[in-house]
Short mmCIF file of C-alpha atoms and ligand atoms in Angstrom, two decimals:
data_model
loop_
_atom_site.label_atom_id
_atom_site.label_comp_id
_atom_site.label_asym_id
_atom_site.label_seq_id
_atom_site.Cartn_x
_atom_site.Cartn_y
_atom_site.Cartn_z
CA UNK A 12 80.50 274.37 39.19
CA UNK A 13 77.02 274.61 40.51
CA UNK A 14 76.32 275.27 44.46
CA UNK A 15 75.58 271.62 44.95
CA UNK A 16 79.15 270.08 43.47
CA UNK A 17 80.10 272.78 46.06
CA UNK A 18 78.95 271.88 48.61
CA UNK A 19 79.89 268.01 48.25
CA UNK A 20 83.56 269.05 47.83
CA UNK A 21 83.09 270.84 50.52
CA UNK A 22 81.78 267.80 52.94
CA UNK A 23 84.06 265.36 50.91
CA UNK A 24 86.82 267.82 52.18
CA UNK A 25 85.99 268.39 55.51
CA UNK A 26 86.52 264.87 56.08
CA UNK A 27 89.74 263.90 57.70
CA UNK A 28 92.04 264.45 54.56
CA UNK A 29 96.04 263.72 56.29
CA UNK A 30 98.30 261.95 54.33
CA UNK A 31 99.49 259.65 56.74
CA UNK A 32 101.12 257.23 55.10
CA UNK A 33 104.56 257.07 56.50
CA UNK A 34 106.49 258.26 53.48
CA UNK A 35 109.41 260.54 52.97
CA UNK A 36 110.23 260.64 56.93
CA UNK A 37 113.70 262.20 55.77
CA UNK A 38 113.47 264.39 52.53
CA UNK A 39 113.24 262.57 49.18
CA UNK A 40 115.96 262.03 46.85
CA UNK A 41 115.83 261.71 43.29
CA UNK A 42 115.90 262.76 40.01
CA UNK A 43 113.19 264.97 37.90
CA UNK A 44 113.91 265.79 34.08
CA UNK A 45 112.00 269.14 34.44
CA UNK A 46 115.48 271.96 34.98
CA UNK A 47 117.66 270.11 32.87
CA UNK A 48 115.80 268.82 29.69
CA UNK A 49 112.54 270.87 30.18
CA UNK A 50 109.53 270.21 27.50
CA UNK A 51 111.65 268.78 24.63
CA UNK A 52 109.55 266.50 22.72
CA UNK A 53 111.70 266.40 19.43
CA UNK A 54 112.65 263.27 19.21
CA UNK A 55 112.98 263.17 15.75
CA UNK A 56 115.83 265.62 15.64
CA UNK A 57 117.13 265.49 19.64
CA UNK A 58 116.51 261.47 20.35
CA UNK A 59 118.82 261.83 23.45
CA UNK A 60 117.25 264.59 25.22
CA UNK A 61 113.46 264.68 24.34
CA UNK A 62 111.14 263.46 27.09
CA UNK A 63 110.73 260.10 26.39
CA UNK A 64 110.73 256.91 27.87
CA UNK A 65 114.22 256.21 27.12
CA UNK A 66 115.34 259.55 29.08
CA UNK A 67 113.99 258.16 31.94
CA UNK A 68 115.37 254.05 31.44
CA UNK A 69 118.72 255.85 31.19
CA UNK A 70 118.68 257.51 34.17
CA UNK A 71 116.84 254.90 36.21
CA UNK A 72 119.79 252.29 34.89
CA UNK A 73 122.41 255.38 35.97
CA UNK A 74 120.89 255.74 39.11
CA UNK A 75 120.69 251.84 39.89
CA UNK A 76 124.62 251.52 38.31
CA UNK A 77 126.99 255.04 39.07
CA UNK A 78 126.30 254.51 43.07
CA UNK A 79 123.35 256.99 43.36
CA UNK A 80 120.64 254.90 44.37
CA UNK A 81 122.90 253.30 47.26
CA UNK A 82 123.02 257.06 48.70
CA UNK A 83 119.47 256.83 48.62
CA UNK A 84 118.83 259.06 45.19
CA UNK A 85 115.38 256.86 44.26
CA UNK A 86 112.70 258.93 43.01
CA UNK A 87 112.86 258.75 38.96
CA UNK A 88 110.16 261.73 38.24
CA UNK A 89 108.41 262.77 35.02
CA UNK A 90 107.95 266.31 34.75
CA UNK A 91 105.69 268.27 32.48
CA UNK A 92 105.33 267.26 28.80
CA UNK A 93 104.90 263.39 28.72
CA UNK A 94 101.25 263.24 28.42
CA UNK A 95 99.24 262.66 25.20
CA UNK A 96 97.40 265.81 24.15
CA UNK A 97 94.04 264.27 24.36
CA UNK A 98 92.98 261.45 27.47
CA UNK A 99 91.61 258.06 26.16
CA UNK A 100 88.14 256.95 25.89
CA UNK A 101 87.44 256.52 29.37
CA UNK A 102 88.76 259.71 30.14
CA UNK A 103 92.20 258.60 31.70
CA UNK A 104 95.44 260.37 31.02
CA UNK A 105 97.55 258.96 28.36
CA UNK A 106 101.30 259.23 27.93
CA UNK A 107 102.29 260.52 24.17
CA UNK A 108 102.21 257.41 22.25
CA UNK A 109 105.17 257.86 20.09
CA UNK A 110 107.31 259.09 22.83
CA UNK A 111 106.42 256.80 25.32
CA UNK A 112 105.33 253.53 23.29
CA UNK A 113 105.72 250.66 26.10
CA UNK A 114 103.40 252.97 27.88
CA UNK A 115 103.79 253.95 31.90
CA UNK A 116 103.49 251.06 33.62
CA UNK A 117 106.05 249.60 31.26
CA UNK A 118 108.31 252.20 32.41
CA UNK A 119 107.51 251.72 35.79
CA UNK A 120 108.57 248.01 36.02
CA UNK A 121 111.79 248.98 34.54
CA UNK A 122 112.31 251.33 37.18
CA UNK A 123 110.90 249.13 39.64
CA UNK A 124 112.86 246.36 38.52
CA UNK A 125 116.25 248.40 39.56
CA UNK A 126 114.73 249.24 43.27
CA UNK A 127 114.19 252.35 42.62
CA UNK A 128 110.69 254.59 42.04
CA UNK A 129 108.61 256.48 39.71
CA UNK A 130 107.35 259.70 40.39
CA UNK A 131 104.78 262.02 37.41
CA UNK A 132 103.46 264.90 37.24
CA UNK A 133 99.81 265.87 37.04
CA UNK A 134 98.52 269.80 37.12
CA UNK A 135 95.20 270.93 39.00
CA UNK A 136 93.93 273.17 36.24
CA UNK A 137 92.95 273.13 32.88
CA UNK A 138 96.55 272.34 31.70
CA UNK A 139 99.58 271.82 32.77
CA UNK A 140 102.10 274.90 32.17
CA UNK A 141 102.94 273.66 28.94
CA UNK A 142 99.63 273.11 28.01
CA UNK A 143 99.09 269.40 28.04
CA UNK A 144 95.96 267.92 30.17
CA UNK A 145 95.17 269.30 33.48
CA UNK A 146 93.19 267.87 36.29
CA UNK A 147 90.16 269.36 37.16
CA UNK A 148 88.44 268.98 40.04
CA UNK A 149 86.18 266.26 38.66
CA UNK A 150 88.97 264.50 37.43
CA UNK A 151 90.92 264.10 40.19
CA UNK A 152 90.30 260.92 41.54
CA UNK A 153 89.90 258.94 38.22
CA UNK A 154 93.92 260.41 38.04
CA UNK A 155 94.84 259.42 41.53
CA UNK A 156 93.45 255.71 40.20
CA UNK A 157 95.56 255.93 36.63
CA UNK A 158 98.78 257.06 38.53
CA UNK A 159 97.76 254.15 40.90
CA UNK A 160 97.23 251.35 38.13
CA UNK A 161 100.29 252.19 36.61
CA UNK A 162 102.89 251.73 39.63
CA UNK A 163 103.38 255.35 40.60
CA UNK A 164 105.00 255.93 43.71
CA UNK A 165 105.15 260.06 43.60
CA UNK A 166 102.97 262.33 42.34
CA UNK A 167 104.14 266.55 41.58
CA UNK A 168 100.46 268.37 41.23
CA UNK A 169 101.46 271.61 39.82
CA UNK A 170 99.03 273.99 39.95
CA UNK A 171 99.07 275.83 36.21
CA UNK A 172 95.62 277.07 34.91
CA UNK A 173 93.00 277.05 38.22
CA UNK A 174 91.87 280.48 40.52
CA UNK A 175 92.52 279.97 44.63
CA UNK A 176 89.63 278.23 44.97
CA UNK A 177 89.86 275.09 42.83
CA UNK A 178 93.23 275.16 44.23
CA UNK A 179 92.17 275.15 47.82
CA UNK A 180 89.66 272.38 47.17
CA UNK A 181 91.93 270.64 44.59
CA UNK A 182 94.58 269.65 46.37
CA UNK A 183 93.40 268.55 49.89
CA UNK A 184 90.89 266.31 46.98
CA UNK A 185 93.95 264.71 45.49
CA UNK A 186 95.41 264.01 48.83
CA UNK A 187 92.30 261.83 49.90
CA UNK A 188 92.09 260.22 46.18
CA UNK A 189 95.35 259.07 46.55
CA UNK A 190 95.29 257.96 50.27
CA UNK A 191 92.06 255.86 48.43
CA UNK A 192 94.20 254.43 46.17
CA UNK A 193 95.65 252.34 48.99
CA UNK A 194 99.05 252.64 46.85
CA UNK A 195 101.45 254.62 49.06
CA UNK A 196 102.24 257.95 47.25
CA UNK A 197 104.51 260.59 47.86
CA UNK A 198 102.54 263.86 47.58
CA UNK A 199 104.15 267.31 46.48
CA UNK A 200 102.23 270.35 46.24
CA UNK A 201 103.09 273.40 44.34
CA UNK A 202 99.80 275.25 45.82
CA UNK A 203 102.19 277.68 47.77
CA UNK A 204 103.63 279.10 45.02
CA UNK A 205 100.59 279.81 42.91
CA UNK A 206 99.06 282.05 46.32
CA UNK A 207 102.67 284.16 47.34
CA UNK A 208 104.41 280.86 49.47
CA UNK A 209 103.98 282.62 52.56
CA UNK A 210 100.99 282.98 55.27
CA UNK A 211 98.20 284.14 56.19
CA UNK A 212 97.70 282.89 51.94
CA UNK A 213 99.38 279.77 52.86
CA UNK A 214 98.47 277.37 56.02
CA UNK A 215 101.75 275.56 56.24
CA UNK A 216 100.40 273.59 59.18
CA UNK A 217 97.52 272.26 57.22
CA UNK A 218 99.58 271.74 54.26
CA UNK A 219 101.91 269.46 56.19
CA UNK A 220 98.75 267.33 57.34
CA UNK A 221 98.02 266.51 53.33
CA UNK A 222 101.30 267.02 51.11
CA UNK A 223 104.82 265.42 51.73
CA UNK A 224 106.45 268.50 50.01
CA UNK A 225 105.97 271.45 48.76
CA UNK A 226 107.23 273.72 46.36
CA UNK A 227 107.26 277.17 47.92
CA UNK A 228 108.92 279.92 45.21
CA UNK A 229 109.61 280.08 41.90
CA UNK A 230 111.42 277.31 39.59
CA UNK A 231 115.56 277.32 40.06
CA UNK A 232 117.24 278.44 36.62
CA UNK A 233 120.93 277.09 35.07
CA UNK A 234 122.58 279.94 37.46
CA UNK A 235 123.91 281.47 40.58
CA UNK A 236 121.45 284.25 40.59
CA UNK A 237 119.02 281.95 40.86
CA UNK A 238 119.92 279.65 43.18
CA UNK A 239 121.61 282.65 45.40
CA UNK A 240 117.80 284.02 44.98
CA UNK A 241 116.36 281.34 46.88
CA UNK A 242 118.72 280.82 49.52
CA UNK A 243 117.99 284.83 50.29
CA UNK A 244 113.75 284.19 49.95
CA UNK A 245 113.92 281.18 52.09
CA UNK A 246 116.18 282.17 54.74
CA UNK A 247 114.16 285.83 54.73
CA UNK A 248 111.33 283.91 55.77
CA UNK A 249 112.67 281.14 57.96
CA UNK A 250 110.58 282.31 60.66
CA UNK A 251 107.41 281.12 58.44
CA UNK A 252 108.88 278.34 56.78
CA UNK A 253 110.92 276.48 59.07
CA UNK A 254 108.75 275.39 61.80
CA UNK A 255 106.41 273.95 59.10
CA UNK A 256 109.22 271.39 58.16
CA UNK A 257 109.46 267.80 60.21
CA UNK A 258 109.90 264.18 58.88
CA UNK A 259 106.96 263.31 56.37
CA UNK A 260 106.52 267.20 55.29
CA UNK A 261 109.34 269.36 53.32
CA UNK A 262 109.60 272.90 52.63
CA UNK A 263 111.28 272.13 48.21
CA UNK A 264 113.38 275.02 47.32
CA UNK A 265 113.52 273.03 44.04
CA UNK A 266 115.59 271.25 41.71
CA UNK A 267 119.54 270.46 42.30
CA UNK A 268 121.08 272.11 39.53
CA UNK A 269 125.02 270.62 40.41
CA UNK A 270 126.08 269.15 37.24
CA UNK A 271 125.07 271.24 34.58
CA UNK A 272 126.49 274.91 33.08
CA UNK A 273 125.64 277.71 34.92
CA UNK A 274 127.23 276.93 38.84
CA UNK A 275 130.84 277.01 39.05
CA UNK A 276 132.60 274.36 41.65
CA UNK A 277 132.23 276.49 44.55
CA UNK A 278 128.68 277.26 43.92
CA UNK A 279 127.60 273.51 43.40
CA UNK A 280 129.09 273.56 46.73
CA UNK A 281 127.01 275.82 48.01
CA UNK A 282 123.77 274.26 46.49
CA UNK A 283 124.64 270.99 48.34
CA UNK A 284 125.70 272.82 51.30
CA UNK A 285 122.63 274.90 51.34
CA UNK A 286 120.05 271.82 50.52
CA UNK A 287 121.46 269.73 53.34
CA UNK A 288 121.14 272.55 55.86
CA UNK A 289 117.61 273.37 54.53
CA UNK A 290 116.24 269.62 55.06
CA UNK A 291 115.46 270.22 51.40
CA UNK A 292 114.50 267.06 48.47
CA UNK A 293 117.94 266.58 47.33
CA UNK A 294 115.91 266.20 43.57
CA UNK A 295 119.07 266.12 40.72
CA UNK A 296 117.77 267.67 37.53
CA UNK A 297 121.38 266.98 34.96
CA UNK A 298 122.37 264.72 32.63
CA UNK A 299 123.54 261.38 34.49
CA UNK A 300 125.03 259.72 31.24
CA UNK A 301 127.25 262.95 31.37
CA UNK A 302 128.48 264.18 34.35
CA UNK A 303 131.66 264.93 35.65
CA UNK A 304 133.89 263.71 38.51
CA UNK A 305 133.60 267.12 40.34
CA UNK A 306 129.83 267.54 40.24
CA UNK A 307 129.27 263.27 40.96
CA UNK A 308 131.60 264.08 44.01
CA UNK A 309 129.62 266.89 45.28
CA UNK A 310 126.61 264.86 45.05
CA UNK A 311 127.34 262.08 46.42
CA UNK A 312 129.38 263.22 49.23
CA UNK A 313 128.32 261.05 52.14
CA UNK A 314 128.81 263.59 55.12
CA UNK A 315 126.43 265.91 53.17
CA UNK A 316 123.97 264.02 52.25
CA UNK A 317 123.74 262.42 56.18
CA UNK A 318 123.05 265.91 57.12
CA UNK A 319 120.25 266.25 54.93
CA UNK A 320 118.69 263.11 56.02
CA UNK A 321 119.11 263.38 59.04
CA UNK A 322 116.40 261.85 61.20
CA UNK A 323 115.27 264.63 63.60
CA UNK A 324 114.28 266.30 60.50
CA UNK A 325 114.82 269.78 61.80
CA UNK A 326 115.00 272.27 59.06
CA UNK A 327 118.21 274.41 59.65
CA UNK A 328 118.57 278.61 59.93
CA UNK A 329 120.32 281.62 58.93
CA UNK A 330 122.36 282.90 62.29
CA UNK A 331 124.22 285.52 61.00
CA UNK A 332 124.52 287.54 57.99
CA UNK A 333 127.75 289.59 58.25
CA UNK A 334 128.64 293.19 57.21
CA UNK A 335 131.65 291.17 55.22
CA UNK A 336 129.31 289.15 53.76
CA UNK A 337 129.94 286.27 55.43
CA UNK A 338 126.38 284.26 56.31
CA UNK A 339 126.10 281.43 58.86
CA UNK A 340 123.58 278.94 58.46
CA UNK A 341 122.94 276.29 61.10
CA UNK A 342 121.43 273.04 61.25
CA UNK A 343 120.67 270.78 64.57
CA UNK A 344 121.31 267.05 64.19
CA UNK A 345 120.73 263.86 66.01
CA UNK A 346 124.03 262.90 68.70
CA UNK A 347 124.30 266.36 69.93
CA UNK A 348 126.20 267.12 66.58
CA UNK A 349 124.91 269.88 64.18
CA UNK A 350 126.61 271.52 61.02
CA UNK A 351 127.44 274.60 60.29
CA UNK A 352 127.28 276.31 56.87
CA UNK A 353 129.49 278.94 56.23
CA UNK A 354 128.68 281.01 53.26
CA UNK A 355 130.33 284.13 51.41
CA UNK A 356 128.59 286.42 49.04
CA UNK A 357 131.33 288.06 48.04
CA UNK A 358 132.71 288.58 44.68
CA UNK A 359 136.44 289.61 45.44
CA UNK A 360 138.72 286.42 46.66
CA UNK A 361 139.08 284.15 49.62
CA UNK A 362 137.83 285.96 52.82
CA UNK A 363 139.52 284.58 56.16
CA UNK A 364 136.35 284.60 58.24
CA UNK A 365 137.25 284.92 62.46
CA UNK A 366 134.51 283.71 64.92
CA UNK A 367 133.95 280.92 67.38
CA UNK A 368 131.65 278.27 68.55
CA UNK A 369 130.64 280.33 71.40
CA UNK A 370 129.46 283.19 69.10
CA UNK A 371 127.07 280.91 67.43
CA UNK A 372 125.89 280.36 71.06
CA UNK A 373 127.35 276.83 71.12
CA UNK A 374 127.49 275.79 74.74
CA UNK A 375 131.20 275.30 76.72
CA UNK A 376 132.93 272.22 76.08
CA UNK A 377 135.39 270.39 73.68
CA UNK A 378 134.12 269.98 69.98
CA UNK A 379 135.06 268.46 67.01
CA UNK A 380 134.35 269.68 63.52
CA UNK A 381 134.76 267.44 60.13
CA UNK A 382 135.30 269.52 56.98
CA UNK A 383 132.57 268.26 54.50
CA UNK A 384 134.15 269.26 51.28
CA UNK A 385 137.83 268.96 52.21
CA UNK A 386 137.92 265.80 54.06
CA UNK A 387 139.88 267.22 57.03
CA UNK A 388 138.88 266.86 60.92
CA UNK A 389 139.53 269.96 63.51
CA UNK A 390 139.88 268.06 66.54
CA UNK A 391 139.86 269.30 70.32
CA UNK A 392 138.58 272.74 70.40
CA UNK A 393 136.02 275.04 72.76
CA UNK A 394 133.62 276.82 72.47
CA UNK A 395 135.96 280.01 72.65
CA UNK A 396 138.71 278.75 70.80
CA UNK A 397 139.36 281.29 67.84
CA UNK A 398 138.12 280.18 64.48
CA UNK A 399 139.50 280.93 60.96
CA UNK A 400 138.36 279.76 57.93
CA UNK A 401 138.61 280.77 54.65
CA UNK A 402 135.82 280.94 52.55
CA UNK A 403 136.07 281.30 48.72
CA UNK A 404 133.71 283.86 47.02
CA UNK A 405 130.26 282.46 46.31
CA UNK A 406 131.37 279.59 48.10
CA UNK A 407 131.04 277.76 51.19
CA UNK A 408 132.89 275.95 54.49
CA UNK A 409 130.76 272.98 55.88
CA UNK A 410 131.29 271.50 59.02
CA UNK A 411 129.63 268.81 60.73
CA UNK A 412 130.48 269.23 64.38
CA UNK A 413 130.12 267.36 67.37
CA UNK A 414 131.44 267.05 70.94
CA UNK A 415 134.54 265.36 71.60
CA UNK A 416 133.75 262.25 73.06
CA UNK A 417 131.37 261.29 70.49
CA UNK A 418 134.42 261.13 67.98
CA UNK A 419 135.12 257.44 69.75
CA UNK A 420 131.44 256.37 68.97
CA UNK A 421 131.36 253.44 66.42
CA UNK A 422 129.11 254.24 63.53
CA UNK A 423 128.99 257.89 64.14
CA UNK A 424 128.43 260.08 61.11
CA UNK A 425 132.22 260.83 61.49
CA UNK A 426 133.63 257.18 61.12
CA UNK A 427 131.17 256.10 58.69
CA UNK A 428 132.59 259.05 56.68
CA UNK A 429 136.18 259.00 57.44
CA UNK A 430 136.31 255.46 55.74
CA UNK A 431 135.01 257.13 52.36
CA UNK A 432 136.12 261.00 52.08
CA UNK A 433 138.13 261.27 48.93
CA UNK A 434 138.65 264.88 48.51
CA UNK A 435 142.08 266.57 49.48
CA UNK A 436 141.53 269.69 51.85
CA UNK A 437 141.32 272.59 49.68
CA UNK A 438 140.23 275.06 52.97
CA UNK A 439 142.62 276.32 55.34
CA UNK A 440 141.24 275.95 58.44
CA UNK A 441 143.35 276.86 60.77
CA UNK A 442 142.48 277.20 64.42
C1 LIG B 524 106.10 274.86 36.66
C2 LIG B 524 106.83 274.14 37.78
C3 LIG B 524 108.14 273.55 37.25
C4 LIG B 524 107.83 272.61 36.10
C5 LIG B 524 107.05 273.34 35.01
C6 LIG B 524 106.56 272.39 33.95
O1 LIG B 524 106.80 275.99 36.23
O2 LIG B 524 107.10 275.00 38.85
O3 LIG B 524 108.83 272.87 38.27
O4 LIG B 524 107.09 271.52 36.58
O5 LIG B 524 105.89 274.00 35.56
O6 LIG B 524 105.81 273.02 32.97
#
């Protein structure tokens, strides 16, 4: 780039660049094919799984039939490996024609058509990380226009293939081509994780004025390790990385991963547990035509996924990280309630975990707790009432407490749920 393309970017940045647009004031929900079917484009051999238009009908008619979009799972999002390897003549990206024949607007009606949205992916770079047309600074905003044209309501920039500099001028540039657009867009970054995810690298104030999300660390794998991994990186740096969190900008520790082979029961639980406590994109990356009862009750329990989208929007915390193991995460929500995460990373058997309100500096008075997972309701306890719980190795207790009085509220969290829990309590919780 010579000094005087430079130097416009540089003005055309300077100018105001948020992303004001009103979307994603609670974290989005969705689905993205990326974790669970990743870049395979054999549809000759593999019709079912191959990134293709069809993939993404089935889940959109899934999504729109099994319940899930009611829950407010809406987002439908194209990862890597749908684009043609070449753009067209006017220099627009192309889906793959063979794999995507009704082209994506097409798909987008269809998606439309069943209330829920499309999101695609785009990389600022030469390629994306599978090689497939990037966006480079000078073709951002003919993108931005495509993804526009087409009906796109959510746009992933990756950020494959470009040096901090194109970065740092390519995506504040995409955030202002697709404010342009005049289509409202959901914007998510992956700049953080292509400069270390933490400051002084990464402005996370800034970031919130022109992304809606952002992808901080590296991509969640099929296991525990993995998502145990990012639970530890994220809660290491809260101090960084929760203040920058708030309604219309998300900290995304990635892809849900509930649903497919590598997390056993309790650890799904503890990916849900963790997501709603982290304010996190509750994105689903599994197989929706195949999924079973355990993993669709997980993710679509209703106390859960309140606490996630909850509308204060305040990212929770690690309290407490126990020489047994135990952690305690903690979450602030709207009606004086809050939730409480408890977490063991052990690897031996059920641990009987002692502690109180009042030692997770709760203030005095009469509380109630609701048992997320196990459907049962601790009622009429203080602050200083002994606790015991029992928490199952790499798994988690989840509690969405509130003071007493608010248990007679109509339409609290706790009635709306208490009409719908299914599960049978599988914690002793004994007070
Ligand atoms: C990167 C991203 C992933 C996925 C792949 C696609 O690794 O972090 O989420 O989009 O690229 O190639």
């Amino acid at each position: 780039m010579g000094p005087f393309a430079l130097t416009q970017l540089l003005a055309l940045i300077s100018l105001t660049v948020a992303l004001d647009n009103g979307l994603l004031k609670t974290p989005p929900m969705g689905w993205m094919a990326w974790e669970r079917f990743r870049c395979d484009i054999d549809c000759k051999d593999d019709p079912e799984n191959c990134i293709s238009e069809n993939l993404f009908k089935d889940t959109a008619d899934r999504l729109a039939e099994d319940g899930w979009k009611d829950l407010g799972y809406e987002y439908v999002i194209i990862d890597d490996c749908w684009m043609s390897l070449l753009r067209d003549e006017h220099g627009r990206l192309q889906p793959d024609p063979s794999r995507f024949p009704g082209g994506i607007a097409h798909l987008a009606r269809h998606i439309h058509d069943r209330g829920l949205k499309l999101g695609i992916y785009a990389d600022m770079g030469t390629h994306t990380c599978m090689g497939f047309p990037g966006t480079t600074l000078d073709t951002i905003e003919i993108d931005a226009q495509t993804f526009a044209s087409w009906g796109v309501d959510y746009l992933k920039f990756d950020g494959c293939y470009s040096n901090p500099i194109e970065q740092m001028l390519g995506y504040p540039l995409m955030s202002k081509a697709l404010n342009a657009t005049g289509r409202p867009m959901a914007y998510s970054c992956s700049w953080p994780v292509y400069v270390g995810g933490l400051p002084p690298n990464v402005n996370y104030s800034y970031l919130g004025d022109i992304c809606h999300l952002w992808r901080n660390y590296y991509d969640i794998q099929d296991s525990w390790d993995s998502v145990q991994g990012i639970i530890e990186w994220f809660s290491n740096n809260q101090d960084d990385l929760q203040p920058a969190a708030g309604p219309g900008r998300w900290n995304d520790p990635d892809m849900l991963i509930i649903g497919n082979f590598g997390l056993s029961v309790d650890q799904a639980r503890s990916q849900m547990a963790l997501w709603a406590i982290m304010a996190a994109p509750l994105i689903m990356s599994n197989d929706l035509r195949n999924l079973d009862n355990i993993a669709r009750a997980i993710l679509q329990n209703k106390v859960a996924i309140a606490i996630n989208q909850d509308p204060m929007g305040i990212q929770g915390r690690r309290l407490l990280q126990e020489k047994n193991r135990i952690e305690v995460y903690w979450r602030p929500l709207s009606n004086s309630a809050s939730a409480l995460v408890f977490l063991s990373r052990r690897t031996d058997m059920p641990y009987l975990y002692h502690t109180s309100l009042a030692k997770l500096q709760y203030q005095a008075g009469t509380y109630e707790a609701y048992d997320v997972f196990s459907g049962s309701t601790v009622r009429g306890f203080n602050a200083t009432t002994e606790i015991k719980i029992s928490i199952n190795p790499s798994g988690v207790v989840m509690w969405y407490v509130y003071p007493e009085q608010q248990s007679k509220r109509t339409g609290s969290l706790h009635h709306q749920h208490k009409t719908f829990h299914n599960a049978k309590p599988e914690h002793s919780t004994v007070l």
